[in-house]
Amino acid sequence: MKIKIMLIVAAILSLAYSCKEEGCTNPSAINYNEDAEKDDGSCILPPPTTIALDVLPMYEDEVLELNKDYINITGDRIQFTDVKLIITNLKLNNQLVTDAAYFDYSEGTSMVTSEINITPGSYEGISFNIGVDEARNTADPAQYDPEHPLSINIAGNMHWSWNTGYIFYKIEGRYDLGNTGSGTPQENFVYHLGMNQYRKLWEDSNFNVDVQENETTPIALELDLSKVFYSETDTIYLSNGEDFTHTGPNQETLNIKLSNIFPNAINVVTQ
Amino acid sequence: MPSMLSLSKYWFFTFGIITIVIACQKDGEDETQYDVPQHFPEMMVPEDNAPTTTRIELGRHLFFDKNLSRDGTISCGSCHRPEMAFTDQNKLSKGIENRIGKRNAPTLLNSAFNTSFFFDGGVPTLELQVLAPIEEHTEMDFDIVAVAERLSNDEKYQEWSRKAYDRALDPFVIMRSIAAFERSLLSYESPFDAYYYQGQENAISTSAKKGWNLFRTREIGCINCHRPPLFTNQGFYHIGLTDNGDEGRRRVTGLEEDRGKFKTPTLRNLKYTYPYMHDGRFETLEEVVEHFNSGGISHPNKSSYIQPLNLTEEEKKQIIAFLNSLNDDSFKFKEGYQNPFQ
């Protein structure tokens, strides 16, 4: 008897339910149906509002090509074989937009972050750390989600295990001194810069961007590798043995130069 | 409205279910504690790596697993051998393809209490320490992400990993479980422990007692750095050794004043941990005591504790007798310390 009653109730309920108007019940969807009482899975959500940060490696006015010959400021023939960079705490209008981004130029011709969610609006000023902030620099790289830019899965080759900390950037290549040798760059230069004292804040207060709702707004920066060897006050001389650092104490002079010069190589691409 | 009788039935039923749920929880069953004796300091354990039987057992297997090296020829246990107090008794350790490392392999016994790792102290935790030998070119020359990938089809590891850390085997699990195992490696049952901490007057010889008194006098001052009960103060010192090209602590801090400074090692189990010093330059305790007796070379960074001691031959023997009273053979017989693959 009880079973019969339950079956009847269930049948009535399902009939009542199936009589409801079906449609998209999510108010955020572009096809939201305010009359719909039952969601039919048809909701189409608008595209998210995001930014995509692109750091385009350049050599002077052209896009950098790995393994291609260039003549640097001191007249040496050079080739780049690897360029990698970590930035943290990207802020627009002094608001944190993303906590970390990792760029690996050996993986492609451009270095673009995945799309970063952001509130639409007008933003003035951009800043980020070149490298990893102090609190996270010596933290466990295995603690992150495998997709996180600082995770050991993504940036494992940008992490020192003997003296816990991240490599902020790697610039590797070959050179031929004075362009007078064999003509083919054969000596290696290896710049791996890290450690808290060499981290720099990069900022441009004149930067501004309008982030449109439901669109991906690109933020284009360039990393001019020709400027990695000099600034107004410093010059790196490959001829003086300044071709290697793992940020060790014996390379302190080179570490300081690189740390001071590198921020000048990053600029906003003017539209 | 249910009667009182049926209400009490509900409660009884609910209570029963709760009891079953609690009894079936795996976490509680698996929890364990490190066997820290009363006379040792409190052991600091990271919140996300509290000891469980499965974590330690998983770590033990990974510690002795040669799959952690690029060519599958060595494990952590190759340079940290249980029967040698987790050293390898080589001057410098050998990595894959017989590559010679830069430093002498330290004992892992009581390393749970270390406040930094490696002779230069560049790594702050046991968990992070796991990365270095796996990646180091002269050791395993591999990559922990690749290790996890290589072991991903091992069902036993995956089962333990899920039980221990509620996730598949990955770098997080490898680092934590090996650290959990290493924290379990303790040594505190030497004759000196029996004598000094348990009041067993006859546990060490008269000569050793005299050596202990010399060891702790202000004039000789070994105790300044080798502080009981761990017989290290975790500090970094230049002790007047000739320079072998290893800049020591300076490699980490970049400071000239740290050149040639190395972390104070423990003096427990010296019977097993020879040869001595960061580069294994001294084969015997006699050589070590002679070095400290001489005061070593002059160097601007040398510790003011290191001065010529003018010890008599008798006093040297007494100090060595004391040092030998810090040997603890018990670790050799602890099943949980041994290589599970042998």
XYZ file of C-alpha atoms in Angstrom:
613
model
C 0.000 0.000 0.000
C 2.749 2.448 1.029
C 4.697 1.736 -2.139
C 1.680 2.511 -4.263
C 1.192 5.872 -2.566
C 4.838 6.739 -3.012
C 4.751 5.857 -6.679
C 1.703 8.046 -7.227
C 3.316 10.988 -5.405
C 6.502 10.563 -7.430
C 4.515 10.485 -10.667
C 2.615 13.672 -9.743
C 5.810 15.441 -8.773
C 7.617 14.500 -11.950
C 4.647 15.600 -14.031
C 4.514 18.942 -12.216
C 8.220 19.404 -12.660
C 8.230 18.501 -16.321
C 5.547 21.094 -16.964
C 7.890 23.926 -15.927
C 9.186 26.127 -18.725
C 12.718 25.158 -19.676
C 15.527 27.533 -20.626
C 18.621 29.238 -19.311
C 18.224 30.194 -15.665
C 21.661 31.797 -15.162
C 21.240 35.611 -14.994
C 24.883 36.067 -16.107
C 24.275 34.237 -19.391
C 23.648 36.158 -22.593
C 20.577 33.961 -23.325
C 19.120 34.239 -19.802
C 15.397 33.454 -19.878
C 13.672 35.092 -16.952
C 10.568 32.994 -17.505
C 12.462 29.744 -17.405
C 12.008 27.705 -14.251
C 14.059 24.697 -15.227
C 17.585 25.003 -16.605
C 18.040 23.083 -19.826
C 21.797 23.444 -19.994
C 21.617 25.930 -22.861
C 23.229 28.881 -21.075
C 25.859 30.716 -23.075
C 28.119 32.673 -20.800
C 29.737 35.862 -22.107
C 33.490 35.765 -22.691
C 35.446 36.618 -19.524
C 37.151 39.967 -19.050
C 40.865 39.292 -19.084
C 44.264 40.684 -19.888
C 47.077 38.809 -21.615
C 50.573 40.027 -20.886
C 52.967 39.589 -23.788
C 56.696 40.092 -23.355
C 58.071 40.157 -26.868
C 61.799 39.419 -27.078
C 63.448 41.855 -29.468
C 66.910 42.698 -30.661
C 66.845 46.419 -31.334
C 64.029 46.873 -33.851
C 63.465 43.261 -34.859
C 61.935 40.274 -33.151
C 64.700 38.183 -31.607
C 65.615 34.952 -33.318
C 67.446 32.339 -31.336
C 70.784 31.177 -32.818
C 70.968 34.198 -35.110
C 74.092 36.382 -35.223
C 73.928 39.871 -33.738
C 76.655 42.394 -33.007
C 76.380 43.732 -29.465
C 77.328 47.128 -28.041
C 80.960 46.139 -27.471
C 81.302 44.884 -31.040
C 81.176 41.170 -30.257
C 79.265 38.719 -32.430
C 76.632 37.011 -30.305
C 73.810 34.507 -30.557
C 71.094 33.844 -28.000
C 70.154 30.237 -27.299
C 67.775 30.573 -24.348
C 65.814 33.325 -22.640
C 63.563 32.738 -19.624
C 62.001 35.157 -17.158
C 59.882 35.060 -14.004
C 57.917 38.062 -12.821
C 55.757 38.290 -9.705
C 53.091 40.554 -8.251
C 51.978 42.232 -11.461
C 49.986 45.306 -10.495
C 47.890 47.644 -12.580
C 46.764 50.864 -10.930
C 48.543 49.486 -7.853
C 46.088 46.586 -7.672
C 47.415 43.045 -7.755
C 46.392 41.449 -11.040
C 48.374 38.224 -10.934
C 50.843 36.827 -8.443
C 53.294 35.284 -10.895
C 54.061 34.724 -14.565
C 56.753 32.622 -16.222
C 58.030 33.296 -19.712
C 60.042 30.751 -21.666
C 61.228 32.118 -24.992
C 62.642 28.780 -26.078
C 59.036 27.595 -26.365
C 57.960 30.131 -28.984
C 58.421 33.426 -30.677
C 56.510 35.349 -28.063
C 56.080 35.027 -24.331
C 52.444 35.441 -23.359
C 50.751 34.728 -20.049
C 47.578 32.731 -19.967
C 44.580 35.028 -19.759
C 44.269 36.755 -16.409
C 40.838 37.668 -15.078
C 40.380 41.323 -14.247
C 37.604 43.828 -13.548
C 36.793 46.031 -16.554
C 37.923 49.632 -16.331
C 40.707 52.075 -16.885
C 44.074 51.339 -15.291
C 47.049 53.649 -14.895
C 50.510 52.493 -13.994
C 52.033 49.023 -14.198
C 54.593 47.349 -11.959
C 56.015 43.918 -11.182
C 58.998 42.240 -9.584
C 61.657 40.986 -11.949
C 62.040 37.724 -10.059
C 60.262 36.173 -7.099
C 59.288 38.105 -3.990
C 61.283 37.359 -0.869
C 58.583 35.385 0.956
C 58.146 32.910 -1.872
C 61.697 32.853 -3.148
C 62.808 30.328 -0.563
C 59.461 28.553 -0.222
C 58.713 25.064 -1.473
C 58.199 24.997 -5.267
C 56.263 21.728 -4.927
C 53.540 23.371 -2.842
C 51.832 24.953 -5.854
C 49.223 23.571 -8.172
C 51.103 22.037 -11.141
C 49.721 24.777 -13.414
C 51.024 27.638 -11.256
C 53.908 29.574 -12.852
C 56.108 29.015 -9.779
C 55.390 25.292 -9.491
C 58.243 22.870 -9.824
C 56.429 21.361 -12.826
C 56.486 24.660 -14.722
C 59.526 26.502 -13.395
C 61.571 23.594 -12.039
C 64.501 24.536 -14.244
C 64.340 28.064 -12.832
C 64.983 26.886 -9.281
C 68.188 26.302 -7.356
C 68.113 23.375 -4.988
C 71.553 23.840 -3.339
C 70.697 27.339 -2.126
C 66.925 27.390 -2.133
C 65.603 30.082 -4.438
C 64.443 30.894 -7.942
C 66.483 31.987 -10.928
C 64.790 35.260 -11.862
C 65.985 35.158 -15.447
C 68.214 33.097 -17.654
C 69.960 34.496 -20.694
C 72.222 32.070 -22.494
C 74.055 32.186 -25.770
C 77.355 32.085 -27.623
C 79.830 34.795 -28.562
C 82.843 35.532 -30.702
C 85.018 38.243 -29.228
C 85.342 41.400 -31.249
C 83.871 39.694 -34.262
C 87.453 39.029 -35.328
C 87.856 35.375 -34.420
C 86.537 32.454 -36.375
C 83.458 34.388 -37.286
C 81.257 31.825 -35.640
C 80.331 32.417 -32.001
C 81.645 29.454 -30.027
C 82.267 30.662 -26.485
C 79.287 30.424 -24.156
C 77.751 33.153 -22.078
C 75.420 32.119 -19.269
C 73.609 34.614 -17.091
C 71.437 33.066 -14.369
C 70.428 35.826 -11.986
C 68.532 35.258 -8.748
C 68.815 35.917 -4.997
C 66.852 38.477 -3.062
C 69.408 41.272 -3.210
C 69.278 41.318 -7.022
C 65.522 41.419 -7.437
C 64.279 44.680 -8.985
C 60.893 46.309 -9.152
C 59.969 47.298 -12.706
C 57.386 50.026 -13.078
C 56.009 52.489 -15.578
C 53.677 55.058 -14.064
C 52.787 56.508 -17.480
C 51.290 53.249 -18.661
C 47.540 53.171 -19.100
C 45.092 50.668 -20.468
C 41.335 50.450 -20.866
C 40.131 46.961 -20.102
C 36.895 46.312 -21.976
C 34.240 44.063 -20.528
C 34.063 40.546 -21.970
C 37.235 41.027 -23.964
C 40.865 39.975 -23.671
C 42.944 43.126 -23.561
C 46.578 42.636 -24.553
C 49.331 44.324 -22.573
C 52.428 44.345 -24.727
C 55.916 44.719 -23.311
C 59.179 44.122 -25.089
C 62.420 42.710 -23.769
C 65.174 44.182 -25.902
C 68.079 41.739 -25.591
C 70.466 44.244 -27.160
C 70.060 46.309 -23.996
C 70.964 43.459 -21.666
C 74.648 44.278 -22.190
C 74.598 47.972 -21.334
C 72.783 50.862 -19.770
C 73.647 54.529 -19.386
C 75.984 53.727 -16.524
C 77.066 50.084 -16.942
C 78.517 47.901 -19.677
C 79.051 44.141 -19.610
C 82.313 43.222 -21.303
C 82.465 39.686 -22.640
C 86.104 40.458 -23.424
C 86.683 40.950 -19.704
C 85.440 37.492 -18.791
C 81.964 38.720 -17.895
C 80.354 35.764 -19.600
C 79.128 33.646 -16.694
C 77.146 33.969 -13.518
C 75.007 31.671 -11.436
C 74.717 34.639 -9.039
C 77.631 33.293 -7.014
C 79.655 35.612 -4.778
C 82.641 35.408 -7.105
C 80.599 37.059 -9.844
C 79.331 39.872 -7.641
C 80.414 42.680 -9.975
C 78.641 41.072 -12.910
C 75.597 40.263 -10.753
C 75.238 43.901 -9.749
C 75.664 45.100 -13.342
C 73.083 42.667 -14.685
C 70.652 43.497 -11.925
C 70.975 47.213 -12.660
C 70.905 46.907 -16.444
C 68.146 44.357 -16.977
C 65.108 46.518 -16.027
C 66.114 49.009 -18.751
C 65.708 46.291 -21.366
C 61.955 46.020 -20.658
C 59.652 48.620 -22.152
C 56.005 49.078 -22.914
C 55.266 48.674 -26.617
C 53.617 51.860 -27.737
C 50.528 51.202 -29.818
C 5.521 12.795 17.195
C 7.895 9.954 17.999
C 7.709 8.375 21.388
C 10.569 8.556 23.855
C 11.387 4.983 23.051
C 11.763 5.633 19.324
C 13.813 8.819 20.036
C 16.254 6.817 22.097
C 16.418 4.333 19.225
C 17.339 7.169 16.860
C 20.097 8.322 19.171
C 21.407 4.812 19.554
C 21.422 4.385 15.790
C 23.110 7.755 15.182
C 25.696 7.051 17.846
C 26.423 3.719 16.213
C 26.982 5.307 12.808
C 29.278 7.982 14.235
C 31.296 5.312 16.013
C 31.675 3.323 12.800
C 32.679 6.443 10.827
C 35.342 7.380 13.357
C 36.645 3.840 13.540
C 36.936 3.680 9.764
C 38.921 6.929 9.451
C 42.316 6.112 8.048
C 44.119 9.204 9.311
C 43.778 8.418 12.963
C 44.969 4.859 12.538
C 48.051 5.902 10.687
C 49.220 8.708 12.949
C 52.447 8.141 14.762
C 55.055 10.085 16.664
C 58.789 10.403 16.323
C 60.625 8.652 19.084
C 62.268 11.757 20.581
C 63.854 11.164 23.999
C 63.238 13.565 26.849
C 66.772 14.917 26.862
C 66.547 16.026 23.220
C 65.111 19.353 22.096
C 61.590 19.561 20.728
C 61.442 18.410 17.121
C 59.889 20.958 14.777
C 57.739 19.270 12.140
C 56.021 21.174 9.290
C 52.244 21.308 9.623
C 51.719 19.578 6.295
C 54.055 16.719 7.108
C 53.071 15.369 10.512
C 54.340 11.805 10.817
C 52.213 8.833 9.837
C 53.343 5.257 9.433
C 52.565 5.335 5.719
C 54.436 8.602 5.113
C 57.557 7.250 6.797
C 57.312 3.891 5.038
C 56.774 5.512 1.643
C 59.750 7.771 2.347
C 61.920 4.816 3.338
C 61.185 3.043 0.071
C 61.835 6.175 -1.997
C 65.030 6.868 -0.037
C 66.433 3.505 -1.069
C 64.966 3.520 -4.596
C 67.574 3.848 -7.339
C 64.945 5.187 -9.713
C 65.637 8.574 -8.171
C 68.897 8.802 -10.153
C 69.062 9.513 -13.867
C 70.565 6.162 -14.817
C 68.958 4.168 -11.992
C 72.289 3.260 -10.381
C 72.185 5.083 -7.040
C 69.687 5.977 -4.344
C 69.884 8.364 -1.388
C 70.942 5.277 0.543
C 74.038 4.816 -1.645
C 75.771 7.740 0.064
C 73.793 7.527 3.310
C 74.154 3.879 4.246
C 72.297 2.661 7.345
C 75.156 0.512 8.582
C 77.523 3.502 8.419
C 75.291 5.860 10.416
C 73.916 7.076 7.090
C 77.266 8.170 5.674
C 79.355 6.394 3.022
C 82.793 6.552 4.681
C 84.237 8.101 1.536
C 86.149 11.369 1.544
C 83.866 12.732 -1.131
C 80.705 11.030 -2.273
C 80.282 9.327 -5.614
C 77.330 10.087 -7.830
C 76.182 8.394 -11.017
C 78.919 7.333 -13.435
C 81.373 7.587 -10.514
C 81.228 11.373 -10.587
C 82.979 12.729 -7.528
C 81.052 15.199 -5.414
C 82.369 18.268 -3.665
C 81.826 17.334 -0.043
C 81.760 14.530 2.497
C 78.329 12.930 3.027
C 77.037 13.897 6.485
C 75.209 11.531 8.831
C 71.425 11.775 8.676
C 70.930 10.581 12.250
C 69.287 13.405 14.215
C 69.209 15.607 11.101
C 65.580 16.304 12.052
C 66.946 18.890 14.487
C 69.097 20.724 11.955
C 68.113 24.312 11.307
C 69.759 24.361 7.884
C 71.113 21.746 5.502
C 74.410 21.128 3.741
C 77.790 22.277 5.026
C 77.017 25.784 3.774
C 73.446 25.857 5.129
C 71.837 26.905 1.843
C 68.608 24.979 2.359
C 66.181 25.677 5.201
C 64.146 22.441 5.531
C 64.503 18.676 5.220
C 61.734 18.715 2.618
C 63.570 21.171 0.350
C 66.851 19.373 0.929
C 65.497 16.368 -0.982
C 65.656 18.321 -4.242
C 69.383 19.009 -4.198
C 70.940 15.526 -4.450
C 68.354 14.519 -7.054
C 69.282 17.474 -9.265
C 73.003 17.821 -8.529
C 75.148 16.881 -11.530
C 77.677 14.987 -9.402
C 74.999 13.096 -7.487
C 71.810 11.768 -9.081
C 71.739 14.293 -11.948
C 67.998 13.973 -12.422
C 64.806 15.948 -12.034
C 62.151 15.339 -9.380
C 59.304 15.862 -11.868
C 60.853 13.128 -14.023
C 61.229 10.901 -10.954
C 57.494 11.235 -10.245
C 56.741 10.453 -13.885
C 59.035 7.418 -13.851
C 57.360 6.040 -10.726
C 53.821 6.939 -11.755
C 52.927 3.378 -12.777
C 54.047 1.852 -9.513
C 50.775 0.835 -7.890
C 52.232 0.393 -4.424
C 53.726 3.884 -4.427
C 50.479 5.363 -5.713
C 48.437 3.581 -3.055
C 50.775 4.739 -0.287
C 50.867 8.233 -1.717
C 47.085 8.566 -1.697
C 46.863 7.169 1.809
C 49.699 9.329 3.103
C 49.004 12.659 1.399
C 45.654 12.179 -0.355
C 47.181 12.801 -3.788
C 49.028 10.949 -6.516
C 52.793 10.561 -6.281
C 54.334 13.897 -7.268
C 57.262 16.103 -6.198
C 55.265 17.277 -3.166
C 54.860 13.696 -1.963
C 58.414 12.608 -2.771
C 59.935 15.558 -0.889
C 57.684 15.194 2.127
C 57.798 11.445 2.515
C 61.582 11.250 2.269
C 61.799 14.051 4.832
C 59.321 12.178 7.056
C 61.558 9.096 6.889
C 64.703 11.116 7.568
C 63.099 12.689 10.644
C 62.585 9.207 12.017
C 66.345 8.513 12.004
C 67.347 9.187 15.574
C 70.315 8.263 17.720
C 70.295 8.831 21.462
C 71.341 5.555 23.070
C 75.079 6.023 23.407
C 76.953 5.188 26.611
C 77.272 8.933 27.182
C 73.474 9.289 27.092
C 73.219 6.563 29.721
C 75.898 8.225 31.837
C 74.947 11.860 31.603
C 71.209 11.829 31.079
C 70.224 8.654 32.900
C 72.736 8.783 35.718
C 74.379 5.421 34.989
C 77.716 6.179 36.566
C 79.516 3.202 35.058
C 78.237 3.590 31.516
C 81.462 5.267 30.369
C 85.084 4.811 31.394
C 87.040 7.008 33.770
C 89.130 8.143 30.824
C 85.997 9.174 28.919
C 84.751 11.108 31.948
C 88.036 12.972 32.108
C 87.737 13.605 28.389
C 84.226 14.993 28.877
C 85.541 17.370 31.531
C 88.289 18.559 29.190
C 85.797 18.873 26.344
C 83.624 21.244 28.337
C 86.276 23.365 30.052
C 86.419 27.006 29.080
C 90.090 26.714 28.142
C 89.522 23.923 25.639
C 85.957 24.844 24.793
C 84.912 22.137 22.300
C 81.474 22.515 23.859
C 81.161 26.067 22.556
C 80.165 24.687 19.177
C 79.530 21.006 19.864
C 76.725 21.519 22.345
C 74.972 18.558 23.888
C 72.706 16.762 23.480
C 73.086 16.983 19.669
C 76.750 18.020 19.890
C 76.305 20.780 17.344
C 75.135 24.364 17.727
C 74.169 24.530 14.023
C 76.572 27.471 13.538
C 79.144 28.134 10.787
C 82.818 28.502 11.612
C 86.256 28.704 10.077
C 88.280 26.290 12.181
C 91.709 26.975 10.759
C 91.649 24.362 8.005
C 93.748 24.973 4.905
C 91.685 26.128 1.923
C 90.734 23.352 -0.489
C 88.943 25.739 -2.850
C 85.538 25.313 -1.226
C 84.350 28.719 -0.090
C 81.810 27.216 2.315
C 79.149 29.478 3.762
C 80.206 32.344 1.457
C 78.684 30.453 -1.456
C 75.286 31.083 0.120
C 75.660 34.481 1.747
C 78.106 36.071 -0.681
C 79.957 37.583 2.280
C 83.751 37.565 2.342
C 83.596 37.104 6.117
C 81.915 33.719 5.509
C 84.652 32.322 3.282
C 85.882 28.992 4.627
C 83.108 28.649 7.198
C 81.279 25.336 7.429
C 78.457 24.090 9.596
C 79.350 22.434 12.878
C 78.770 18.684 12.461
C 77.423 16.482 15.231
C 79.969 14.422 17.149
C 77.632 11.509 17.674
C 78.628 8.212 16.021
C 82.104 9.278 14.930
C 83.031 5.585 14.924
C 80.945 5.352 11.745
C 81.122 8.804 10.196
C 84.790 8.981 9.227
C 86.549 10.464 7.350
C 86.036 13.848 8.969
C 85.585 17.500 7.915
C 83.620 18.849 4.951
C 86.105 17.285 2.549
C 86.921 14.144 4.523
C 90.550 15.206 4.916
C 91.077 13.520 8.293
C 90.833 9.738 8.497
C 91.135 9.389 12.253
C 90.011 11.123 15.420
C 93.672 11.440 16.376
C 94.193 13.669 13.320
C 91.134 15.729 14.193
C 92.192 16.273 17.800
C 95.698 17.117 16.623
C 94.274 19.745 14.291
C 92.373 21.450 17.102
C 95.366 21.092 19.409
C 97.507 22.964 16.883
C 94.936 25.720 16.367
C 95.107 25.391 12.600
C 96.224 28.070 10.167
C 95.761 31.790 10.653
C 92.877 33.295 8.740
C 90.877 36.505 9.180
C 87.672 34.469 9.335
C 88.955 31.903 11.834
C 86.806 31.527 14.938
C 88.276 32.988 18.117
C 87.397 29.647 19.739
C 90.158 27.982 17.748
C 93.460 28.463 19.609
C 96.441 26.158 20.278
C 95.448 23.927 23.201
C 98.726 22.413 24.365
C 97.044 19.133 25.256
C 99.167 16.339 26.682
C 99.112 12.943 24.977
C 97.059 11.655 27.913
C 94.499 14.426 27.496
C 94.181 13.758 23.776
C 93.435 10.114 24.522
C 90.876 11.115 27.133
C 89.086 13.414 24.715
C 88.991 10.629 22.131
C 87.692 8.205 24.779
C 84.907 10.694 25.476
C 84.143 11.112 21.758
C 83.878 7.347 21.432
C 81.367 7.288 24.285
C 79.012 9.096 21.865
C 78.829 6.050 19.610
C 75.412 4.426 19.510
C 75.163 1.049 17.823
C 71.405 0.710 18.250
C 70.524 2.358 14.922
C 72.068 -0.585 13.086
C 69.397 -2.882 14.431
C 66.314 -0.759 13.872
C 64.251 -2.412 11.174
C 62.622 0.809 10.079
C 66.019 2.301 9.189
C 67.044 -0.430 6.769
C 66.947 -0.765 2.996
C 63.635 -2.486 2.152
C 64.950 -3.655 -1.229
C 67.686 -5.857 0.248
